[in-house]
Amino acid sequence: MTATVRTPDGRKLTVDEKGRPSGSPIFLLHGTPGSRVGPLPRPSVLYRLGIRLISYDRPGYGGSDRKFGRTVADVAEDVSAISDALGIDRFAVAGRSGGAPHALACAALLPERTTRVAALVPLAPRAAEGLDWFKGMSRSNIIEFAAAARGHQAVTELLSSAVAQVREDPTRLVPELTTDLPEPDRHIVADYGIRRMLAGNFAEALRHSEAGWVDDDLAFNAPWGFDPATITVPTMLWHGDEDVFSPAGHARWLGERIPGATVVIESGAAHFSALHVLPDILTWLATSRLPEGGVRTAAAPDPG
């Protein structure tokens, strides 16, 4: 089911619901660039797990209106507006990649409504004290975030040509990713179903412009608007130790600061491995339990 929700300031947000209507409500916040359409588990899987999954296009992506100058913290207002419109009082939140900081914002700023939060392959704040933010990051991401640090015009110029190509051919961005991928991610992206899902996701995200992608990058480089150390709800941080888009050091940094956080750094996994663990993460969010053989991989040693 797709719906339109209006925010208190009059913006339009495009929202999808999948799974069991009477199930445990969980918001899934998409990556960068990304949209409400995926990647995510099949509706039949969500129904079997007893989950009511809510996803939406962040401002500037897909069918949602842009919000100029938005911060990571601004997600709390949008998630509150959606949950109010859907008649949901309390909910869990998961965020993958660029959605992970936004999921943490919900936990920090909506503690009375957020039951649990999971951040998969997250970024840490740009000004994270003691963290070499770019260590282990791919050259393409370093270039992208460096452009965002120079401001709106620089990152818009960098991304606009890529977005024009994606809008002409939605499959174009998928093979271009492979130039920076470690072997675990190459194996996942080689799957035709995954590639098709990613292409559809990028096509929906960027069908109007590069605005959402630009605004995400600017928000990640600016102060987030909250301190992760203030999060009090149960938190899980999951990361693959071979991730080159958001290196695992970011999850370790967050895990040292979020009280009581469960940190799982999976050896031999990378960025897109988060797609495979998502059903187990959703189960934990809905029930506080991990399934047999679920996300219980021993943490990889800190490379220093």
XYZ file of N, CA and C in Angstrom, residues 37-294:
774
model
N 11.224 1.793 -1.992
C 10.895 0.528 -2.658
C 11.932 -0.567 -2.429
N 13.010 -0.269 -1.741
C 13.903 -1.383 -1.466
C 15.342 -0.964 -1.346
N 16.200 -1.990 -1.210
C 15.888 -3.416 -1.082
C 15.281 -3.743 0.289
N 14.348 -4.689 0.288
C 13.703 -5.108 1.518
C 13.151 -6.520 1.342
N 12.840 -7.214 2.436
C 12.330 -8.582 2.324
C 10.998 -8.639 1.587
N 10.714 -9.793 1.013
C 9.435 -9.985 0.333
C 8.276 -9.816 1.310
N 7.124 -9.311 0.820
C 5.965 -9.162 1.702
C 5.563 -10.455 2.406
N 5.718 -11.602 1.732
C 5.367 -12.878 2.359
C 6.264 -13.172 3.557
N 7.546 -12.797 3.461
C 8.473 -12.987 4.577
C 8.073 -12.082 5.740
N 7.756 -10.841 5.430
C 7.340 -9.906 6.472
C 6.060 -10.381 7.154
N 5.129 -10.900 6.372
C 3.868 -11.389 6.941
C 4.137 -12.554 7.881
N 5.013 -13.467 7.448
C 5.345 -14.632 8.281
C 6.026 -14.207 9.579
N 6.844 -13.168 9.519
C 7.531 -12.673 10.708
C 6.628 -11.828 11.603
N 5.421 -11.525 11.124
C 4.504 -10.711 11.914
C 4.913 -9.257 11.993
N 5.402 -8.726 10.864
C 5.935 -7.370 10.838
C 5.119 -6.484 9.900
N 4.790 -5.305 10.362
C 4.194 -4.241 9.543
C 5.325 -3.269 9.212
N 5.850 -3.361 8.009
C 7.037 -2.582 7.639
C 6.618 -1.298 6.936
N 7.118 -0.189 7.449
C 6.817 1.126 6.876
C 8.108 1.712 6.320
N 8.093 2.054 5.058
C 9.234 2.719 4.429
C 8.720 3.974 3.718
N 9.584 4.961 3.595
C 9.167 6.185 2.912
C 10.368 6.827 2.250
N 10.091 7.663 1.260
C 11.145 8.411 0.576
C 11.540 9.604 1.441
N 12.835 9.663 1.804
C 13.287 10.857 2.516
C 13.095 12.085 1.624
N 12.996 13.273 2.231
C 12.762 14.483 1.433
C 13.751 14.618 0.275
N 13.194 14.888 -0.919
C 14.001 15.053 -2.120
C 14.175 13.795 -2.942
N 13.824 12.649 -2.366
C 13.873 11.379 -3.092
C 12.471 10.992 -3.567
N 12.426 10.241 -4.692
C 11.180 9.626 -5.144
C 10.012 10.583 -5.171
N 8.951 10.235 -4.424
C 7.740 11.046 -4.422
C 7.639 12.037 -3.282
N 8.703 12.216 -2.506
C 8.657 13.132 -1.353
C 9.245 14.499 -1.693
N 8.588 15.539 -1.176
C 9.057 16.905 -1.406
C 10.398 17.149 -0.726
N 11.184 17.996 -1.344
C 12.475 18.348 -0.783
C 12.309 19.255 0.441
N 13.265 19.135 1.371
C 13.343 20.053 2.500
C 14.753 20.629 2.503
N 14.892 21.864 2.060
C 16.204 22.489 1.953
C 16.828 22.658 3.337
N 18.124 22.346 3.420
C 18.851 22.533 4.659
C 18.522 21.534 5.744
N 17.912 20.416 5.381
C 17.540 19.443 6.417
C 18.777 18.857 7.097
N 18.589 18.499 8.352
C 19.621 17.830 9.128
C 19.210 16.384 9.355
N 20.124 15.580 9.863
C 19.777 14.200 10.201
C 18.654 14.191 11.232
N 18.702 15.099 12.179
C 17.698 15.152 13.245
C 16.286 15.405 12.721
N 16.147 16.036 11.563
C 14.828 16.376 11.031
C 13.991 15.144 10.709
N 14.629 13.976 10.606
C 13.872 12.753 10.334
C 12.832 12.487 11.419
N 13.105 12.910 12.644
C 12.184 12.637 13.748
C 10.811 13.256 13.488
N 10.800 14.461 12.943
C 9.530 15.121 12.634
C 8.763 14.345 11.561
N 9.472 13.857 10.550
C 8.800 13.140 9.466
C 8.279 11.788 9.933
N 9.073 11.054 10.697
C 8.621 9.756 11.204
C 7.433 9.944 12.148
N 7.447 10.996 12.959
C 6.302 11.279 13.831
C 5.050 11.570 13.024
N 5.187 12.356 11.946
C 4.026 12.680 11.114
C 3.455 11.433 10.463
N 4.326 10.553 9.978
C 3.857 9.319 9.338
C 3.183 8.409 10.350
N 3.803 8.220 11.501
C 3.215 7.332 12.503
C 1.878 7.873 12.996
N 1.759 9.176 13.151
C 0.474 9.766 13.542
C -0.586 9.509 12.480
N -0.221 9.700 11.215
C -1.177 9.500 10.128
C -1.628 8.047 10.027
N -0.743 7.121 10.379
C -1.066 5.690 10.295
C -1.663 5.149 11.589
N -1.799 5.990 12.594
C -2.376 5.551 13.860
C -1.453 4.664 14.674
N -0.158 4.902 14.561
C 0.830 4.092 15.273
C 1.407 4.919 16.420
N 1.339 4.373 17.621
C 1.849 5.079 18.791
C 3.336 4.816 18.986
N 3.715 3.521 19.032
C 5.108 3.152 19.263
C 5.580 2.237 18.141
N 6.878 2.274 17.867
C 7.421 1.564 16.724
C 8.910 1.322 16.938
N 9.455 0.379 16.188
C 10.895 0.175 16.121
C 11.399 0.811 14.829
N 12.718 1.038 14.764
C 13.303 1.685 13.587
C 14.575 0.956 13.191
N 14.695 0.677 11.898
C 15.933 0.152 11.322
C 16.388 1.107 10.237
N 17.690 1.289 10.133
C 18.251 2.108 9.062
C 19.466 1.430 8.490
N 19.565 1.439 7.184
C 20.697 0.804 6.509
C 21.522 1.873 5.802
N 22.849 1.858 6.010
C 23.770 2.766 5.338
C 23.368 4.216 5.634
N 23.013 5.002 4.623
C 22.617 6.384 4.865
C 21.382 6.522 5.728
N 20.587 5.453 5.841
C 19.429 5.487 6.727
C 19.782 5.260 8.181
N 20.986 4.723 8.442
C 21.354 4.374 9.817
C 21.466 5.584 10.738
N 22.162 6.677 10.339
C 22.167 7.851 11.223
C 20.760 8.379 11.493
N 19.887 8.288 10.499
C 18.512 8.758 10.682
C 17.749 7.860 11.667
N 18.008 6.556 11.626
C 17.389 5.665 12.601
C 17.853 6.004 14.012
N 19.140 6.276 14.169
C 19.659 6.653 15.483
C 19.042 7.966 15.965
N 18.748 8.879 15.027
C 18.093 10.140 15.401
C 16.717 9.875 16.007
N 15.984 8.926 15.437
C 14.667 8.589 15.998
C 14.804 8.075 17.423
N 15.815 7.222 17.657
C 16.023 6.684 19.000
C 16.375 7.786 19.996
N 17.209 8.738 19.551
C 17.646 9.807 20.446
C 16.550 10.824 20.714
N 15.769 11.156 19.683
C 14.833 12.273 19.775
C 13.389 11.861 20.022
N 13.078 10.567 19.808
C 11.721 10.060 20.050
C 11.774 8.852 20.982
N 12.420 8.976 22.145
C 12.579 7.807 23.015
C 11.274 7.271 23.573
N 10.254 8.143 23.653
C 8.966 7.697 24.170
C 8.170 6.903 23.141
N 8.593 6.961 21.876
C 7.868 6.252 20.819
C 8.693 5.121 20.207
N 10.012 5.208 20.281
C 10.890 4.217 19.657
C 11.180 3.095 20.652
N 10.814 1.861 20.289
C 10.998 0.724 21.191
C 12.412 0.154 21.105
N 12.946 0.025 19.890
C 14.299 -0.472 19.640
C 14.798 0.162 18.351
N 16.123 0.164 18.185
C 16.693 0.706 16.951
C 17.832 -0.193 16.498
N 17.939 -0.341 15.182
C 19.045 -1.083 14.573
C 19.659 -0.217 13.483
N 20.976 -0.089 13.532
C 21.717 0.673 12.526
C 22.654 -0.292 11.813
N 22.394 -0.524 10.531
C 23.188 -1.447 9.731
C 24.158 -0.669 8.860
N 25.420 -1.044 8.886
C 26.516 -0.389 8.160
C 26.429 1.131 8.284
N 26.417 1.650 9.529
C 26.199 3.085 9.730
C 27.440 3.925 9.471
N 27.200 5.202 9.248
C 28.220 6.237 9.327
C 28.210 6.829 10.729
N 29.370 7.280 11.172
C 29.476 8.054 12.405
C 29.404 9.542 12.048
N 29.189 10.406 13.035
C 29.190 11.846 12.744
C 30.514 12.277 12.124
N 30.449 13.242 11.232
C 31.639 13.698 10.515
C 32.706 14.223 11.471
N 32.295 14.806 12.582
C 33.244 15.370 13.540
C 33.537 14.403 14.686
N 33.347 13.091 14.456
C 33.533 12.092 15.510
C 34.942 12.167 16.097
N 35.017 12.489 17.353
C 36.317 12.673 18.011
C 37.055 11.341 18.118
N 38.313 11.333 17.671
C 39.135 10.137 17.780
C 38.962 9.151 16.644
N 38.086 9.436 15.677
C 37.853 8.538 14.547
C 38.483 9.115 13.287
N 39.301 8.307 12.605
C 39.782 8.676 11.270
C 38.645 8.362 10.304
N 37.839 9.361 10.009
C 36.547 9.176 9.346
C 36.685 8.521 7.971
N 37.743 8.816 7.242
C 37.928 8.304 5.891
C 38.738 7.000 5.841
N 39.256 6.544 6.968
C 40.096 5.346 6.967
C 39.317 4.131 6.472
N 39.824 3.465 5.433
C 39.187 2.282 4.881
C 38.072 2.566 3.904
N 37.810 3.849 3.586
C 36.699 4.224 2.706
C 37.160 4.232 1.253
N 36.255 3.860 0.350
C 36.563 3.827 -1.076
C 36.868 5.231 -1.597
N 37.652 5.281 -2.661
C 38.024 6.568 -3.248
C 36.794 7.334 -3.712
N 35.816 6.634 -4.284
C 34.618 7.317 -4.786
C 33.850 7.993 -3.656
N 33.745 7.344 -2.496
C 33.040 7.958 -1.373
C 33.832 9.108 -0.769
N 35.159 8.967 -0.732
C 35.986 10.069 -0.235
C 35.780 11.311 -1.100
N 35.769 11.128 -2.418
C 35.546 12.249 -3.331
C 34.168 12.862 -3.105
N 33.167 12.007 -2.942
C 31.796 12.486 -2.760
C 31.644 13.290 -1.475
N 32.138 12.750 -0.354
C 31.980 13.452 0.917
C 32.859 14.696 0.989
N 34.015 14.656 0.323
C 34.859 15.852 0.272
C 34.143 16.967 -0.491
N 33.425 16.610 -1.552
C 32.650 17.610 -2.289
C 31.550 18.188 -1.410
N 30.881 17.323 -0.645
C 29.825 17.807 0.238
C 30.380 18.758 1.286
N 31.609 18.508 1.731
C 32.222 19.396 2.716
C 32.474 20.783 2.137
N 32.603 20.860 0.802
C 32.820 22.166 0.163
C 31.514 22.914 -0.058
N 30.389 22.227 0.090
C 29.114 22.916 0.005
C 28.170 22.390 -1.055
N 26.996 23.001 -1.109
C 25.899 22.559 -1.959
C 26.280 22.529 -3.437
N 26.907 23.572 -3.921
C 27.221 23.642 -5.350
C 28.203 22.547 -5.749
N 29.227 22.319 -4.942
C 30.252 21.339 -5.292
C 29.679 19.930 -5.359
N 28.870 19.537 -4.378
C 28.342 18.175 -4.384
C 27.256 18.020 -5.445
N 26.500 19.085 -5.718
C 25.493 19.023 -6.779
C 26.159 18.825 -8.135
N 27.227 19.561 -8.393
C 27.942 19.406 -9.657
C 28.517 18.002 -9.802
N 29.008 17.434 -8.713
C 29.585 16.090 -8.762
C 28.520 15.042 -9.075
N 27.352 15.158 -8.437
C 26.344 14.111 -8.538
C 25.399 14.270 -9.724
N 25.235 15.467 -10.235
C 24.203 15.708 -11.246
C 24.421 14.897 -12.523
N 25.670 14.769 -12.972
C 25.911 14.006 -14.200
C 25.632 12.530 -13.986
N 26.024 12.000 -12.824
C 25.745 10.591 -12.522
C 24.248 10.340 -12.450
N 23.515 11.261 -11.852
C 22.070 11.104 -11.726
C 21.394 11.162 -13.092
N 21.861 12.041 -13.965
C 21.297 12.118 -15.320
C 21.468 10.794 -16.051
N 22.616 10.157 -15.875
C 22.861 8.867 -16.516
C 21.963 7.779 -15.928
N 21.768 7.808 -14.612
C 20.903 6.822 -13.968
C 19.460 6.996 -14.428
N 19.016 8.248 -14.561
C 17.640 8.481 -14.997
C 17.433 8.003 -16.433
N 18.480 8.063 -17.243
C 18.393 7.564 -18.609
C 18.423 6.039 -18.651
N 19.240 5.441 -17.780
C 19.368 3.985 -17.714
C 19.524 3.582 -16.258
N 18.430 3.169 -15.573
C 18.482 2.867 -14.136
C 19.458 1.764 -13.756
N 19.843 0.921 -14.708
C 20.778 -0.162 -14.388
C 22.230 0.316 -14.363
N 22.472 1.550 -14.795
C 23.843 2.013 -14.996
C 24.652 2.079 -13.700
N 24.015 2.522 -12.607
C 24.751 2.722 -11.364
C 25.168 1.404 -10.735
N 24.432 0.316 -11.017
C 24.738 -0.963 -10.374
C 26.095 -1.506 -10.802
N 26.383 -1.671 -12.109
C 27.716 -2.164 -12.461
C 28.833 -1.206 -12.102
N 28.552 0.108 -12.094
C 29.589 1.069 -11.736
C 30.014 0.921 -10.269
N 29.119 0.388 -9.439
C 29.478 0.156 -8.052
C 30.605 -0.858 -7.917
N 30.664 -1.817 -8.840
C 31.578 -2.943 -8.674
C 33.045 -2.531 -8.713
N 33.352 -1.364 -9.235
C 34.754 -0.942 -9.294
C 35.350 -0.752 -7.906
N 34.513 -0.473 -6.917
C 34.999 -0.252 -5.553
C 34.655 -1.402 -4.604
N 33.985 -2.434 -5.097
C 33.457 -3.442 -4.188
C 34.496 -4.475 -3.772
N 34.531 -4.834 -2.471
C 35.309 -5.985 -2.040
C 34.587 -7.270 -2.458
N 35.260 -8.390 -2.359
C 34.727 -9.647 -2.875
C 33.365 -10.025 -2.283
N 33.124 -9.884 -0.972
C 31.788 -10.246 -0.462
C 30.663 -9.476 -1.142
N 30.896 -8.185 -1.422
C 29.869 -7.389 -2.095
C 29.749 -7.752 -3.571
N 30.855 -8.051 -4.215
C 30.795 -8.480 -5.614
C 29.918 -9.721 -5.760
N 30.069 -10.634 -4.821
C 29.292 -11.871 -4.866
C 27.792 -11.587 -4.736
N 27.433 -10.668 -3.845
C 26.017 -10.349 -3.637
C 25.434 -9.611 -4.837
N 26.162 -8.611 -5.337
C 25.661 -7.800 -6.444
C 25.629 -8.596 -7.752
N 26.363 -9.705 -7.831
C 26.322 -10.544 -9.028
C 24.976 -11.235 -9.199
N 24.196 -11.329 -8.118
C 22.879 -11.965 -8.185
C 21.918 -11.085 -8.990
N 21.262 -11.694 -9.983
C 20.388 -10.919 -10.879
C 19.251 -10.248 -10.105
N 18.662 -10.971 -9.144
C 17.554 -10.397 -8.386
C 17.975 -9.184 -7.586
N 19.172 -9.240 -6.986
C 19.683 -8.103 -6.222
C 19.940 -6.919 -7.144
N 20.547 -7.183 -8.290
C 20.839 -6.102 -9.234
C 19.556 -5.435 -9.722
N 18.555 -6.235 -10.003
C 17.278 -5.673 -10.453
C 16.637 -4.831 -9.346
N 16.714 -5.326 -8.101
C 16.160 -4.589 -6.977
C 16.882 -3.261 -6.771
N 18.213 -3.279 -6.880
C 18.988 -2.056 -6.719
C 18.682 -1.056 -7.828
N 18.571 -1.552 -9.060
C 18.268 -0.666 -10.185
C 16.909 0.007 -9.996
N 15.913 -0.763 -9.560
C 14.594 -0.186 -9.309
C 14.615 0.831 -8.187
N 15.412 0.547 -7.171
C 15.554 1.457 -6.041
C 16.165 2.782 -6.481
N 17.267 2.717 -7.256
C 17.921 3.938 -7.721
C 17.017 4.724 -8.672
N 16.301 4.007 -9.532
C 15.422 4.676 -10.492
C 14.347 5.488 -9.778
N 13.737 4.896 -8.748
C 12.699 5.607 -8.001
C 13.297 6.759 -7.205
N 14.454 6.523 -6.590
C 15.080 7.558 -5.757
C 15.389 8.818 -6.545
N 15.873 8.648 -7.778
C 16.434 9.763 -8.549
C 15.556 10.175 -9.728
N 14.303 9.781 -9.723
C 13.471 10.000 -10.916
C 13.188 11.469 -11.187
N 13.302 12.328 -10.184
C 13.080 13.755 -10.407
C 14.383 14.544 -10.477
N 15.306 14.251 -9.562
C 16.545 15.030 -9.505
C 17.514 14.370 -8.543
N 18.649 15.026 -8.364
C 19.667 14.566 -7.416
C 19.441 15.130 -6.015
N 18.323 15.818 -5.777
C 18.128 16.596 -4.551
C 18.284 15.768 -3.281
N 17.654 14.602 -3.230
C 17.727 13.806 -2.011
C 19.135 13.360 -1.703
N 19.869 12.939 -2.731
C 21.248 12.479 -2.569
C 22.127 13.630 -2.096
N 21.989 14.787 -2.728
C 22.756 15.972 -2.331
C 22.480 16.321 -0.869
N 21.201 16.356 -0.502
C 20.838 16.774 0.849
C 21.274 15.764 1.902
N 21.258 14.474 1.574
C 21.804 13.476 2.492
C 23.276 13.738 2.762
N 24.053 13.910 1.680
C 25.496 14.118 1.842
C 25.796 15.370 2.657
N 25.047 16.434 2.412
C 25.251 17.663 3.186
C 24.903 17.437 4.657
N 23.841 16.679 4.918
C 23.426 16.418 6.301
C 24.456 15.573 7.040
N 25.069 14.605 6.355
C 26.070 13.763 6.999
C 27.323 14.565 7.361
N 27.650 15.569 6.567
C 28.836 16.382 6.810
C 28.613 17.475 7.852
N 27.358 17.807 8.100
C 27.020 18.851 9.072
C 26.755 18.211 10.439
N 26.664 19.015 11.498
C 26.236 18.474 12.795
C 24.888 17.770 12.659
N 24.769 16.612 13.288
C 23.558 15.802 13.128
C 22.349 16.393 13.845
N 22.563 17.147 14.891
C 21.441 17.696 15.647
C 21.071 16.874 16.860
N 21.882 15.872 17.203
C 21.677 15.076 18.417
C 22.995 14.380 18.735
N 23.114 13.909 19.964
C 24.307 13.199 20.405
C 23.960 11.713 20.543
N 24.627 10.822 19.804
C 24.329 9.383 19.951
C 24.443 8.880 21.388
N 25.256 9.540 22.204
C 25.435 9.112 23.588
C 24.165 9.273 24.412
N 23.178 10.028 23.909
C 21.931 10.224 24.664
C 20.903 9.123 24.383
N 21.212 8.195 23.484
C 20.262 7.129 23.148
C 20.119 6.183 24.331
N 18.879 5.916 24.713
C 18.612 5.046 25.860
C 17.834 3.792 25.477
N 17.288 3.718 24.280
C 16.510 2.537 23.890
C 17.465 1.429 23.454
N 17.045 0.148 23.512
C 17.905 -0.946 23.063
C 18.376 -0.719 21.628
N 19.685 -0.858 21.419
C 20.304 -0.509 20.140
C 21.183 -1.643 19.649
N 21.073 -1.956 18.360
C 21.981 -2.901 17.725
C 22.694 -2.205 16.575
N 24.011 -2.372 16.511
C 24.831 -1.869 15.417
C 25.437 -3.079 14.715
N 25.180 -3.183 13.407
C 25.722 -4.319 12.635
C 26.591 -3.782 11.502
N 27.752 -4.435 11.311
C 28.653 -3.994 10.256
C 29.462 -5.168 9.738
N 29.812 -5.136 8.459
C 30.753 -6.082 7.882
C 32.152 -5.513 7.944
N 33.136 -6.351 8.302
C 34.479 -5.817 8.511
C 35.204 -5.461 7.223
N 34.630 -5.818 6.052
C 35.255 -5.478 4.777
C 34.540 -4.340 4.057
N 33.682 -3.638 4.750
C 32.912 -2.540 4.157
C 33.846 -1.394 3.761
N 33.705 -0.911 2.511
C 34.524 0.213 2.049
C 33.685 1.471 1.801
N 32.371 1.382 1.980
C 31.515 2.549 1.792
C 31.323 3.292 3.117
N 31.026 2.559 4.172
C 31.015 3.112 5.532
C 31.815 2.121 6.380
N 33.108 2.356 6.557
C 33.975 1.378 7.219
C 33.508 1.010 8.624
N 33.873 -0.209 9.052
C 33.390 -0.743 10.318
C 33.836 0.073 11.524
N 34.896 0.859 11.369
C 35.311 1.724 12.467
C 34.225 2.691 12.895
N 33.324 3.026 11.989
C 32.221 3.931 12.331
C 31.271 3.275 13.332
N 30.953 1.995 13.108
C 30.075 1.281 14.043
C 30.762 1.094 15.390
N 32.070 0.816 15.367
C 32.797 0.666 16.632
C 32.755 1.969 17.432
N 32.959 3.089 16.732
C 32.924 4.394 17.411
C 31.559 4.629 18.049
N 30.492 4.374 17.285
C 29.144 4.555 17.818
C 28.881 3.618 18.993
N 29.358 2.373 18.863
C 29.129 1.396 19.919
C 29.803 1.758 21.225
N 30.900 2.477 21.150
C 31.589 2.920 22.363
C 30.851 4.051 23.061
N 29.925 4.691 22.378
C 29.264 5.873 22.923
C 27.785 5.674 23.233
N 27.138 4.734 22.587
C 25.718 4.492 22.854
C 25.614 3.506 24.017
N 25.054 3.908 25.137
C 25.014 3.040 26.318
C 24.324 1.703 26.039
N 25.023 0.618 26.367
C 24.436 -0.713 26.259
C 24.247 -1.232 24.855
N 24.787 -0.565 23.849
C 24.567 -1.000 22.464
C 25.196 -2.368 22.212
N 24.503 -3.189 21.429
C 25.041 -4.452 20.946
C 25.730 -4.184 19.615
N 27.009 -4.511 19.529
C 27.778 -4.263 18.314
C 28.190 -5.596 17.710
N 27.808 -5.823 16.458
C 28.188 -7.030 15.740
C 29.007 -6.617 14.527
N 30.277 -6.984 14.508
C 31.151 -6.763 13.359
C 31.416 -8.131 12.743
N 30.840 -8.372 11.587
C 30.912 -9.708 10.996
C 32.122 -9.852 10.082
N 32.946 -10.842 10.378
C 34.123 -11.124 9.573
C 33.721 -11.666 8.215
N 34.407 -11.210 7.163
C 34.132 -11.691 5.822
C 32.873 -11.134 5.198
N 32.291 -10.096 5.796
C 31.093 -9.449 5.260
C 31.428 -8.014 4.897
N 30.585 -7.411 4.063
C 30.832 -6.042 3.624
C 29.506 -5.266 3.603
N 29.434 -4.225 2.787
C 28.308 -3.288 2.842
C 26.975 -3.948 2.472
N 26.936 -4.645 1.343
C 25.676 -5.217 0.885
C 25.299 -6.482 1.642
N 26.176 -6.984 2.490
C 25.820 -8.111 3.349
C 24.682 -7.752 4.294
N 24.483 -6.458 4.513
C 23.372 -6.014 5.361
C 22.028 -6.469 4.812
N 21.937 -6.672 3.499
C 20.684 -7.148 2.910
C 20.355 -8.548 3.408
N 21.375 -9.376 3.611
C 21.154 -10.754 4.019
C 20.757 -10.877 5.484
N 21.239 -9.979 6.331
C 20.932 -10.085 7.758
C 19.665 -9.321 8.139
N 19.094 -8.575 7.203
C 17.952 -7.727 7.531
C 16.776 -8.507 8.139
N 16.376 -9.680 7.602
C 15.265 -10.398 8.248
C 15.532 -10.730 9.715
N 16.771 -11.111 10.051
C 17.104 -11.395 11.444
C 17.059 -10.132 12.287
N 17.518 -9.026 11.730
C 17.484 -7.751 12.453
C 16.034 -7.327 12.709
N 15.179 -7.505 11.710
C 13.768 -7.152 11.883
C 13.114 -8.028 12.947
N 13.489 -9.300 12.989
C 12.968 -10.193 14.026
C 13.368 -9.696 15.409
N 14.622 -9.278 15.556
C 15.073 -8.740 16.843
C 14.304 -7.470 17.202
N 14.075 -6.608 16.236
C 13.345 -5.374 16.500
C 11.915 -5.651 16.955
N 11.309 -6.689 16.386
C 9.909 -6.987 16.704
C 9.750 -7.752 18.007
N 10.749 -8.583 18.355
C 10.568 -9.515 19.469
C 11.645 -9.438 20.543
N 12.744 -8.735 20.284
C 13.938 -8.678 21.134
C 14.699 -9.989 21.150
N 14.319 -10.933 20.259
C 15.007 -12.218 20.185
C 15.659 -12.387 18.822
N 16.792 -13.079 18.812
C 17.446 -13.439 17.562
C 17.083 -14.865 17.206
N 16.777 -15.132 15.931
C 16.429 -16.500 15.543
C 17.619 -17.431 15.628
N 17.335 -18.729 15.643
C 18.396 -19.737 15.670
C 19.361 -19.500 14.517
N 20.646 -19.386 14.841
C 21.641 -19.155 13.784
C 21.598 -17.751 13.216
N 20.998 -16.810 13.953
C 20.846 -15.440 13.445
C 22.124 -14.633 13.576
